[in-house]
Coordinates of C-alpha atoms and ligand atoms in Angstrom, one line a residue:
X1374 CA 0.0 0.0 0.0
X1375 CA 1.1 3.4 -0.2
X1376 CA -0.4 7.2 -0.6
X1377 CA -0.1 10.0 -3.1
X1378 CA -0.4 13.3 -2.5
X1379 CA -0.5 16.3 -5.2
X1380 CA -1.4 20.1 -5.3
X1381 CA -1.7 22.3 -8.2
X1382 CA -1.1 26.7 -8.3
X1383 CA 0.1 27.2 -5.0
X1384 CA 3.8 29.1 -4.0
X1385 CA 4.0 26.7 -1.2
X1386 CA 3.3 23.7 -3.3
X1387 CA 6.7 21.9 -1.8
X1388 CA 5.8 22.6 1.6
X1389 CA 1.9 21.7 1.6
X1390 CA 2.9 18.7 -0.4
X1391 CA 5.7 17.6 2.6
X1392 CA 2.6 18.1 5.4
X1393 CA 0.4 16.1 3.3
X1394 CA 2.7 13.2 2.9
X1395 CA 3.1 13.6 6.6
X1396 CA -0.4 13.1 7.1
X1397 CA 0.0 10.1 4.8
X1398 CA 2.6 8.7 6.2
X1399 CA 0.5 5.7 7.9
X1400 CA 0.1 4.1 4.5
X1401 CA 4.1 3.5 3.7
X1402 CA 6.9 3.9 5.3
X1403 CA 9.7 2.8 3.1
X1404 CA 10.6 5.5 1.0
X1405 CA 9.1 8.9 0.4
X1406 CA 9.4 11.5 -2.5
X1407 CA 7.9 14.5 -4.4
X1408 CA 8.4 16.1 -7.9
X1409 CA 7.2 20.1 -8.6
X1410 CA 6.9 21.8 -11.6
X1411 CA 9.5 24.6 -11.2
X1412 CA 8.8 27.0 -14.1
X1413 CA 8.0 24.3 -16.5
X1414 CA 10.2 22.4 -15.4
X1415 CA 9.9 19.3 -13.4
X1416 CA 12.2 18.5 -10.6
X1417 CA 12.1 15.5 -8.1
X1418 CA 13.4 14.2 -4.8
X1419 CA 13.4 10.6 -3.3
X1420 CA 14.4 9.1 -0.4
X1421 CA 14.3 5.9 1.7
X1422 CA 12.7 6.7 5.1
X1423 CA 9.8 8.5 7.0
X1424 CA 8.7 11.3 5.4
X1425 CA 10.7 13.9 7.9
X1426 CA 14.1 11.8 7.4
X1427 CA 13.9 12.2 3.5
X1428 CA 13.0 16.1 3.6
X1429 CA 14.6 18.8 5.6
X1430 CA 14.0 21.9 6.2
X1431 CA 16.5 23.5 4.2
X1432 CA 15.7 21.6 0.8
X1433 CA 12.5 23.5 0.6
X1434 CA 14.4 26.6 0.5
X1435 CA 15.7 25.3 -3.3
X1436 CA 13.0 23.0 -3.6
X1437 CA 9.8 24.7 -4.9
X1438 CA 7.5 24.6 -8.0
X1439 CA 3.5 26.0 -8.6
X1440 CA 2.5 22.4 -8.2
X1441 CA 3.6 19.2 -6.7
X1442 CA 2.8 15.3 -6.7
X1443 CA 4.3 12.9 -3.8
X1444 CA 4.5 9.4 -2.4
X1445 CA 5.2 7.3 0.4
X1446 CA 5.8 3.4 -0.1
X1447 CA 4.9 0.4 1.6
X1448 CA 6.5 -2.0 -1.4
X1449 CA 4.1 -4.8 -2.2
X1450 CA 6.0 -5.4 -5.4
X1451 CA 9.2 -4.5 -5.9
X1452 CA 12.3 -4.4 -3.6
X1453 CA 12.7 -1.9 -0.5
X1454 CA 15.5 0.0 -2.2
X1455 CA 15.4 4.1 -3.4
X1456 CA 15.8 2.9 -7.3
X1457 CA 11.6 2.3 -6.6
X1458 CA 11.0 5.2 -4.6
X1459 CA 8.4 7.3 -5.8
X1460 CA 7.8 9.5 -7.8
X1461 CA 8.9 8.0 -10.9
X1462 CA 10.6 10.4 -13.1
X1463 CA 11.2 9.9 -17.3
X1464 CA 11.4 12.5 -20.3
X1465 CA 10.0 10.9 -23.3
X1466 CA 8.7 12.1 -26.6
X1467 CA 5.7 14.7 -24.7
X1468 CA 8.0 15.6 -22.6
X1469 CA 9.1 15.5 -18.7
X1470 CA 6.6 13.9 -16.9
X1471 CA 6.4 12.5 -12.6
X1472 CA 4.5 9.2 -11.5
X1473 CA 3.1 8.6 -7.8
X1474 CA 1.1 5.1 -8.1
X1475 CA -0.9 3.5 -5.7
X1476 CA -2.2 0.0 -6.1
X1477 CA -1.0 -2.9 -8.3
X1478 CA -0.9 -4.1 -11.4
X1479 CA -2.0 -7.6 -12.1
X1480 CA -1.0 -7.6 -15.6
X1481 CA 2.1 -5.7 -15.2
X1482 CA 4.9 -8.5 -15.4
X1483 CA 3.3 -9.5 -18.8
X1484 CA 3.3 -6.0 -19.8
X1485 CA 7.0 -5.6 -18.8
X1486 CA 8.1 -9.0 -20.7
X1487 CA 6.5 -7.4 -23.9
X1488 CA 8.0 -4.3 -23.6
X1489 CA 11.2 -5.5 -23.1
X1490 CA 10.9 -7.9 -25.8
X1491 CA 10.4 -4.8 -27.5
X1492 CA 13.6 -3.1 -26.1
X1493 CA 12.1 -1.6 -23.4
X1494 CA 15.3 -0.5 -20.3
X1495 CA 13.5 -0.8 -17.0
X1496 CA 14.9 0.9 -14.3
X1497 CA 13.2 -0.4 -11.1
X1498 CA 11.9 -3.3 -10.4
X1499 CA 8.0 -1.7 -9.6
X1500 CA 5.0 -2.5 -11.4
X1501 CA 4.3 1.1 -11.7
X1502 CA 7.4 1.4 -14.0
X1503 CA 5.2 -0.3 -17.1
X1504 CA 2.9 2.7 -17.7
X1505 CA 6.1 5.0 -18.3
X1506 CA 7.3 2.8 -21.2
X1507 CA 3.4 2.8 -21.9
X1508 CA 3.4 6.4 -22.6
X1509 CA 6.4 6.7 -24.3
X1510 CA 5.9 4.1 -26.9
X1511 CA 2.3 5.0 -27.3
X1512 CA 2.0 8.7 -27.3
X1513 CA -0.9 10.6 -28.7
X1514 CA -1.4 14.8 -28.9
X1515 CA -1.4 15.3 -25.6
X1516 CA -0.1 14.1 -22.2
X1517 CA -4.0 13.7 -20.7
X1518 CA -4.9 11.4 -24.5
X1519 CA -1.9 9.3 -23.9
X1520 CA -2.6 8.7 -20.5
X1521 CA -6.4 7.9 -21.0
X1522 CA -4.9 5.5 -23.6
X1523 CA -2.6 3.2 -22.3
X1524 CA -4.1 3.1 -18.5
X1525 CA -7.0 0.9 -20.9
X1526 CA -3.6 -1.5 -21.1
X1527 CA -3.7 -1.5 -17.4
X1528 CA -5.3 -4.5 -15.0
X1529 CA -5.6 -4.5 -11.5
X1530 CA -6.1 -1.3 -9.0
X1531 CA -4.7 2.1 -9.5
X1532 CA -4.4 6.0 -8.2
X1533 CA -2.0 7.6 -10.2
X1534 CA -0.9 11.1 -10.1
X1535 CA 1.1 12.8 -13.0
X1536 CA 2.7 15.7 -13.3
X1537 CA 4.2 17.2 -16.6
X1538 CA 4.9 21.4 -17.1
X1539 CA 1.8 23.5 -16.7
X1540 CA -0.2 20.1 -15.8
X1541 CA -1.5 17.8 -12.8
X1542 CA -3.4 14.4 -13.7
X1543 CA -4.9 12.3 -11.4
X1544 CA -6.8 8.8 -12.2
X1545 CA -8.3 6.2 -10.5
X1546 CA -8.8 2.5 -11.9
X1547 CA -12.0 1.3 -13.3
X1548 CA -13.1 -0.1 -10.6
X1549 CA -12.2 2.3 -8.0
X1550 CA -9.9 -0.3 -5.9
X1551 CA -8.1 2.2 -5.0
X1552 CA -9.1 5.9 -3.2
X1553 CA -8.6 8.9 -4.6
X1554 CA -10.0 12.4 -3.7
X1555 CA -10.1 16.0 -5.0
X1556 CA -9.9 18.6 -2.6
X1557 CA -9.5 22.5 -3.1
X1558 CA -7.4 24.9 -0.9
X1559 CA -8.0 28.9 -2.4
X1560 CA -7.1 28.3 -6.0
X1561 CA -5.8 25.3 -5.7
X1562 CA -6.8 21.5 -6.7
X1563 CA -5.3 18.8 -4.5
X1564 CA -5.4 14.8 -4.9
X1565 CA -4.9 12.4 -2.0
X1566 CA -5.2 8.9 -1.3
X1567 CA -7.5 10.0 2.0
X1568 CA -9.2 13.2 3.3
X1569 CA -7.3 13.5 6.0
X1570 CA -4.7 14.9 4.3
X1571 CA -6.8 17.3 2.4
X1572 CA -7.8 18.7 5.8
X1573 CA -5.1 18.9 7.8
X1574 CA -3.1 21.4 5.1
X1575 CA -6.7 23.3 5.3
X1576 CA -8.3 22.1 2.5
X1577 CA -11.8 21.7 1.3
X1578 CA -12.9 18.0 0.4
X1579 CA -15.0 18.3 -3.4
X1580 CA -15.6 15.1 -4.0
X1581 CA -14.2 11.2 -4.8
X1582 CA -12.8 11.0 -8.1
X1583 CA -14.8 8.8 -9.9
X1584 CA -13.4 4.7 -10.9
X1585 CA -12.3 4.9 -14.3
X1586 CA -11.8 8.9 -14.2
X1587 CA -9.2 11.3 -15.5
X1588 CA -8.6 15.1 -13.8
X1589 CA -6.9 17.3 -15.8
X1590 CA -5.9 20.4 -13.2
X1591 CA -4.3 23.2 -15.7
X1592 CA -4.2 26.9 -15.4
X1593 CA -6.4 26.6 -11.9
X1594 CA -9.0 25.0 -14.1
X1595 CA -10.8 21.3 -13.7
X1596 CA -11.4 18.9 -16.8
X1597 CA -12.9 15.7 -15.8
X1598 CA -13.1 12.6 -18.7
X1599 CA -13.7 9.2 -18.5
X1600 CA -11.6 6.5 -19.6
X1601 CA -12.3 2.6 -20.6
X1602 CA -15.3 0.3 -20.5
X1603 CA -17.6 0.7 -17.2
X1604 CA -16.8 -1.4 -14.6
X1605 CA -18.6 -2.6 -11.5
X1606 CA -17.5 -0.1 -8.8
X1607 CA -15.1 -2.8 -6.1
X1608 CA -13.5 -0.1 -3.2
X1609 CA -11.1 -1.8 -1.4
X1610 CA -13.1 -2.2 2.3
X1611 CA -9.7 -3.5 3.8
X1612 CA -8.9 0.3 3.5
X1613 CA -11.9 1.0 6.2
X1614 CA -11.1 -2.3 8.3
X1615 CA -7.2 -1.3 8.7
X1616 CA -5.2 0.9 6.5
X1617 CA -7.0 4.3 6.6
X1618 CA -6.7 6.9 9.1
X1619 CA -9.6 6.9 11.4
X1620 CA -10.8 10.7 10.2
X1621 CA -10.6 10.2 6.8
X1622 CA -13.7 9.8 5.0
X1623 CA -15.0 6.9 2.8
X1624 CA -18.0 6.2 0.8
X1625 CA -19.5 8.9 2.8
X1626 CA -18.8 7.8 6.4
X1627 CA -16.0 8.6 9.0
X1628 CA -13.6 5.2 9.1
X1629 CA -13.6 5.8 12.9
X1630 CA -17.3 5.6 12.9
X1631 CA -17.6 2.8 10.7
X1632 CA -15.2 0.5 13.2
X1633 CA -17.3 2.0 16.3
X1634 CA -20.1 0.8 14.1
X1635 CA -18.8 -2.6 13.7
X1636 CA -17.6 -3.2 17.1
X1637 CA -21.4 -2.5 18.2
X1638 CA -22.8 -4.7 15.5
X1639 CA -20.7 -7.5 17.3
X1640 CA -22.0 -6.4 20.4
X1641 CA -24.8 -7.5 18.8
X1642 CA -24.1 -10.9 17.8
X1643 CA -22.3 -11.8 21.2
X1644 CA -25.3 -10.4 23.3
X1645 CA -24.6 -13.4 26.2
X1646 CA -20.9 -13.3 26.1
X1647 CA -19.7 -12.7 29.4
X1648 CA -16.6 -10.6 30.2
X1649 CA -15.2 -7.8 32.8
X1650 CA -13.7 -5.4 30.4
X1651 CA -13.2 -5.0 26.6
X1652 CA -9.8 -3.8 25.2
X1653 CA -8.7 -2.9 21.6
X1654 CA -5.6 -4.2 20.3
X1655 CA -4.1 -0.4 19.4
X1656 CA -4.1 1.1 16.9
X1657 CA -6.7 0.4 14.8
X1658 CA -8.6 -1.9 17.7
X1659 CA -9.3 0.6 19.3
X1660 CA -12.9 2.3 17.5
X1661 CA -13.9 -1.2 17.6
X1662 CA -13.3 -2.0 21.2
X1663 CA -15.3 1.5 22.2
X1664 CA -17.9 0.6 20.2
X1665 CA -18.3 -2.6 21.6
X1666 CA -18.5 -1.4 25.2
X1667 CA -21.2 0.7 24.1
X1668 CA -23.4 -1.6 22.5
X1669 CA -22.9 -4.4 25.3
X1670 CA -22.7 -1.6 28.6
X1671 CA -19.0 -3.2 29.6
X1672 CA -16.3 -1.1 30.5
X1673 CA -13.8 -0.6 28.1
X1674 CA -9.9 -0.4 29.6
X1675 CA -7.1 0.5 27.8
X1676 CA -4.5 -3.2 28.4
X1677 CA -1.5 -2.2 26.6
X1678 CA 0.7 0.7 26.0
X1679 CA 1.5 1.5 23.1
X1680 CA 5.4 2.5 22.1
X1681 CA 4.8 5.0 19.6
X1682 CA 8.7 5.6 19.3
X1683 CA 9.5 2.5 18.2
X1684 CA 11.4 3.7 15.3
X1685 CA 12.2 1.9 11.6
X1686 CA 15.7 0.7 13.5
X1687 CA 13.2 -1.7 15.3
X1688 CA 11.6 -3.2 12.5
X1689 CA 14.3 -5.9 11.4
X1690 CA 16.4 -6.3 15.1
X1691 CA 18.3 -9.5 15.5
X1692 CA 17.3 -12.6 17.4
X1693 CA 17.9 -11.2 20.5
X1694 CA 16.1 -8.0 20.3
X1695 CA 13.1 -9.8 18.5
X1696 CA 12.3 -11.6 21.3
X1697 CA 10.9 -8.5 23.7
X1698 CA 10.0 -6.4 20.8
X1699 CA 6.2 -7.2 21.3
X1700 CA 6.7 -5.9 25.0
X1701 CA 8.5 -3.3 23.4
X1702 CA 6.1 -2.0 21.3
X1703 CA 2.7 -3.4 23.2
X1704 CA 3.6 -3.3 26.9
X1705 CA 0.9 -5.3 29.5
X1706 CA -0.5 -2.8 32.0
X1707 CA -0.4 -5.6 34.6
X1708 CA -2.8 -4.3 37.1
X1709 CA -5.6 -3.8 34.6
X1710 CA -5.5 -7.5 33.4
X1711 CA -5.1 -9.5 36.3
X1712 CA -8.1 -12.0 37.0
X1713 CA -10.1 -10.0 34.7
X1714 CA -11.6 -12.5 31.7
X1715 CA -10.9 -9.9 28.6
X1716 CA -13.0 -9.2 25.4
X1717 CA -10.0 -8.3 22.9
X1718 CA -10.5 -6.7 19.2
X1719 CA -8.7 -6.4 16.9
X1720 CA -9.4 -5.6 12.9
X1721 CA -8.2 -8.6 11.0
X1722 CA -6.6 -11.8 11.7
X1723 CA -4.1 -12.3 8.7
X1724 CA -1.2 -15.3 9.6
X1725 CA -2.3 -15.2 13.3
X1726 CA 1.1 -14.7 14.9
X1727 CA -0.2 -11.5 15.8
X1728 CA -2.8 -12.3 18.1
X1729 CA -1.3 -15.6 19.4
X1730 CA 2.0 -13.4 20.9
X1731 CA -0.9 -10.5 22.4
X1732 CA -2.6 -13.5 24.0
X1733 CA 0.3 -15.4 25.2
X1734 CA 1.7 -11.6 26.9
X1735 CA -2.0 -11.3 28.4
X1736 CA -1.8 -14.1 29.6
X1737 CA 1.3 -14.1 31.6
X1738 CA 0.4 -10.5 32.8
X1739 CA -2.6 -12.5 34.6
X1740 CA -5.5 -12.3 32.1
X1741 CA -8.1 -15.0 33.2
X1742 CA -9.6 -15.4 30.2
X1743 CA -9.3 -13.8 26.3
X1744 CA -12.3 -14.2 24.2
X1745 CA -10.8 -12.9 20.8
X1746 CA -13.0 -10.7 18.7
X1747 CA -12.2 -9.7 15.1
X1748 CA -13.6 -6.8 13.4
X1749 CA -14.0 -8.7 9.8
X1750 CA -14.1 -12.0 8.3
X1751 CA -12.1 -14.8 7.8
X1752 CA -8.9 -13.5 5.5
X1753 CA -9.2 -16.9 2.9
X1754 CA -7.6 -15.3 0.3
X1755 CA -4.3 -13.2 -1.1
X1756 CA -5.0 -9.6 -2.1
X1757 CA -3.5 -8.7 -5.4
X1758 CA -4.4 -5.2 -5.6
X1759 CA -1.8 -3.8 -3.5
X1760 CA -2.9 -4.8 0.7
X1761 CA 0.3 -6.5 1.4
X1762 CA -1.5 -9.8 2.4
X1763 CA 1.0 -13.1 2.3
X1764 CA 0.0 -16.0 -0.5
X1765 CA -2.7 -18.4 0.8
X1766 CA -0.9 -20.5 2.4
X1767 CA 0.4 -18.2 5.1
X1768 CA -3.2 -17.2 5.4
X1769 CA -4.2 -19.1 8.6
X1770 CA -7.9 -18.8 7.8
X1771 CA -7.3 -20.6 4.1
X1772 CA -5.8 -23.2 6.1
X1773 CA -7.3 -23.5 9.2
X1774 CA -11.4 -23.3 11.1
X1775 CA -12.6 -21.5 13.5
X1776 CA -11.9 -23.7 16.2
X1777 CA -8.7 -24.7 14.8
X1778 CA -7.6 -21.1 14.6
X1779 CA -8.5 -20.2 18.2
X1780 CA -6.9 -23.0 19.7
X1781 CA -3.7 -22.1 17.6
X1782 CA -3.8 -18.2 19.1
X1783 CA -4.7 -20.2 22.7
X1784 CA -7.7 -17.9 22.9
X1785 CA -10.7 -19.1 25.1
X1786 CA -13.2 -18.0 22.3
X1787 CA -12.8 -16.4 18.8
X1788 CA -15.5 -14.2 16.7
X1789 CA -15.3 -13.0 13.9
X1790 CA -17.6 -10.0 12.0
X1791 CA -19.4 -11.7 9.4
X1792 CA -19.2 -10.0 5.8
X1793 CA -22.9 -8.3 5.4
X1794 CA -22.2 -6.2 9.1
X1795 CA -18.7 -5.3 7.7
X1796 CA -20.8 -4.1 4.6
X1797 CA -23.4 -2.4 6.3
X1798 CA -20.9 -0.3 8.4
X1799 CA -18.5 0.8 5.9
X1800 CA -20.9 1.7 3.3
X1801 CA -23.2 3.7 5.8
X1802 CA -26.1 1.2 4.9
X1803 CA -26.5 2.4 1.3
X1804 CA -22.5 1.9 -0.7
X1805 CA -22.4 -1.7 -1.5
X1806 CA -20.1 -1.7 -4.7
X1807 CA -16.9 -2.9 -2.3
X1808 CA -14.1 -5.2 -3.4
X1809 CA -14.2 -8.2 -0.6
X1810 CA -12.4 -10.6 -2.5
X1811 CA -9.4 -11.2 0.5
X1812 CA -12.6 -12.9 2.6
X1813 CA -15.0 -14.0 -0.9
X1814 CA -12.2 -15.2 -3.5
X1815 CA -14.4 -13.1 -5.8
X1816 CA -12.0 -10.7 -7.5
X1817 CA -13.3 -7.9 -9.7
X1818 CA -10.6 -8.0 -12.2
X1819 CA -9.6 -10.1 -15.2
X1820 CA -6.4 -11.0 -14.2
X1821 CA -4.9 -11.7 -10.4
Ligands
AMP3139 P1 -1.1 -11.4 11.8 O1 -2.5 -12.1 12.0 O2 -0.1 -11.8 12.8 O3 -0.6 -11.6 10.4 O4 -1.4 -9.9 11.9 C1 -2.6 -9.3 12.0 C2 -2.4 -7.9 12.5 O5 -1.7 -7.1 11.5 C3 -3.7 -7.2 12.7 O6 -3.5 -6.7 14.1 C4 -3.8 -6.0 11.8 O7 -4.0 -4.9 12.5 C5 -2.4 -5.9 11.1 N1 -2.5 -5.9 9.7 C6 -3.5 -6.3 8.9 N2 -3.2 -6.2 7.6 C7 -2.0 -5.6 7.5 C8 -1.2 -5.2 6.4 N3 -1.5 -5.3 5.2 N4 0.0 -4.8 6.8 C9 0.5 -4.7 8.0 N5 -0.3 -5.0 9.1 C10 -1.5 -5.5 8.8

């Protein structure tokens, strides 16, 4: 997963661009980078790291352009290396142009055999590097015709953002896998992945951009044109259950609502499960486990606390250090748990190792009991449209029941949401066009 970010006709494009990544920065941590259109002329920066270790302060003194487009990473194809940071840059027949993509391509190794049969260089090993050699084999008039073009080559999910002199693009797959939003601040157009960011640089939210939509921003002026055959609108509803930020908006609705929704609608279905407190597993546990006290009149206590320091350096520790990184980043508030049987949430079960080292750390900090609740369904199947889940087979829900499942976490029960509450809470009762193929095997595109 990862998040794009773009503003048009603005003097402090560079800057507004950096907080919006910032705001972004929950959906890829890898690398981050940004392109602006410096008097026609596009200029770009990438680096691997959080947001505030690629830029500093002092680049934005040099670094600044009308208009900007940026990216953070969270590679779900591709290696973790700065060659595949984003935004991709390349200067082909219509002239300089800057990619930030979100989503994947399912047809993009065939694409990238082709093309290289055809004597295609690639530089990076991303499937986002396809549509460059797209556009400049294909080209038509203008950069917005070429674009509309070749993403018809395209399978799979995608938010693109393009930048080329005078002109910023945005497009969204036709399916809509993948969010994209305008947003307006004064005179000026912005794209993001989520609202959030819109608002926090002070921004307006307009409106979604549309599945299988082009925006051409020029000259603080809006064209809108469609691209390909229809398709059935299939959101990504992973993005509600864990990736978004809790106050962005989607399909109408506040994601924090919709997971204080859900973890009442399992109130619901649990109405004679007894309990002393419920907990959330933090972060994104947390909406659910509120909302669950609410419904079923428990109180809810907060069980761990939360390291939010834990830095990148603590991501890939040795041996040693591994062992008490789960204390390290989820510490047992001891006095809390003790004796107490615990109703625990959390928003998906995905291999399970999760949840079985939470329980097993409950457990020694005194928990009686830990009735496991999950805030979707079953994960039975590998996401190819850019939610970094492992192949089926490390899927514990492909392999394993219920039952089998919650004796493998050592939990003393296990719930999970099933798929029409899920529905009815993230699309406020009404959006139903959501792509729920990681717990249905029903994928909305051709190719996987
Ligand atoms: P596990 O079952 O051990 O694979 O991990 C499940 C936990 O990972 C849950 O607590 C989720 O909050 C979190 N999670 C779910 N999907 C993802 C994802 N695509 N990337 C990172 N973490 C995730």
């Amino acid at each position: 997963m990862c998040g794009i970010f773009g503003i048009s006709d603005n003097k402090d494009a560079s800057k507004l661009n950096y907080v919006g990544l910032f705001t972004l920065q929950h959906r890829g941590q890898e690398s981050a980078g940004m392109a602006v259109d410096s008097k026609g002329s596009i200029h770009y920066y990438n680096g691997m790291g959080l947001v505030s270790e690629v830029f500093s302060n002092d680049m934005f003194q040099s670094f600044q352009g009308s208009s900007a487009i940026g990216h953070v990473r969270y590679s779900t194809t591709g290696s973790s290396n700065v060659n595949n940071a984003q935004p991709l840059f390349f200067n082909s027949y219509l002239g300089q142009t800057a990619i930030a993509h979100n989503g994947n391509l399912t047809n993009a190794a065939a694409l990238r055999t082709q093309l290289q049969k055809q004597g295609a260089i690639f530089q990076t090993s991303t499937d986002s590097e396809v549509i460059i050699h797209l556009m400049a084999k294909y080209h038509r008039a203008t950069i917005e015709d070429t674009i509309a073009d070749n993403l018809n080559k395209l399978e799979g999910a995608y938010s693109f953002l393009f930048l080329s002199p005078g002109k910023m693009i945005g497009a969204r797959d036709p399916n809509g896998i993948r969010p994209l939003v305008l947003g307006k601040l004064g005179k000026s157009y912005i794209l993001s992945s989520e609202t959030c960011a819109i608002e926090v640089v002070g921004g307006e939210v307009v409106r979604e951009i549309e599945p299988g939509e082009i925006v051409v921003i020029e000259k603080g002026k809006l064209k809108f044109k469609k691209f390909g055959k229809p398709r059935k609108t299939a959101k990504c509803i992973f993005e509600q259950v864990y990736f978004a930020r809790p106050d962005s908006v989607f399909s109408g609705r506040t994601v924090q609502l919709a997971r204080y929704d859900i973890g009442r609608l399992l109130a619901r279905e649990m109405k004679n499960v007894k309990a002393d407190i419920v907990s959330g597993v933090p972060d994104s546990g947390t909406a659910y486990a509120l909302g669950f006290a609410k419904e079923s009149g428990l109180p809810y206590q907060t069980v761990f606390m939360r390291n939010r320091y834990t830095g990148r350096s603590f991501i890939q520790p040795d041996q040693k250090i591994r062992e008490f990184t789960a204390h390290l980043k989820l510490a047992p508030i001891k006095d809390v748990i003790k004796g107490k049987t615990i109703i625990l949430i959390d928003d998906s079960l995905v291999r399970g190792t999760t949840s079985k080292k939470i329980i097993k750390n409950l457990k020694k900090a005194g928990a009686k009991k830990i009735i496991m609740v999950i805030g979707s369904p079953p994960i039975t199947n590998s996401c190819y449209y850019g939610i970094d889940t492992p192949t089926r087979k490390e899927l514990i829900a492909a392999k394993l029941k219920t039952e089998q499942i919650r004796k493998f976490i050592n939990a003393d029960a296990l719930h999970y949401l099933n798929l029409p509450d899920l529905i009815k809470a993230c699309g406020n009762n009404k959006d139903k066009d959501f792509c729920t193929a990681c717990f249905t095997g029903k994928y909305p595109t051709r190719t996987k």
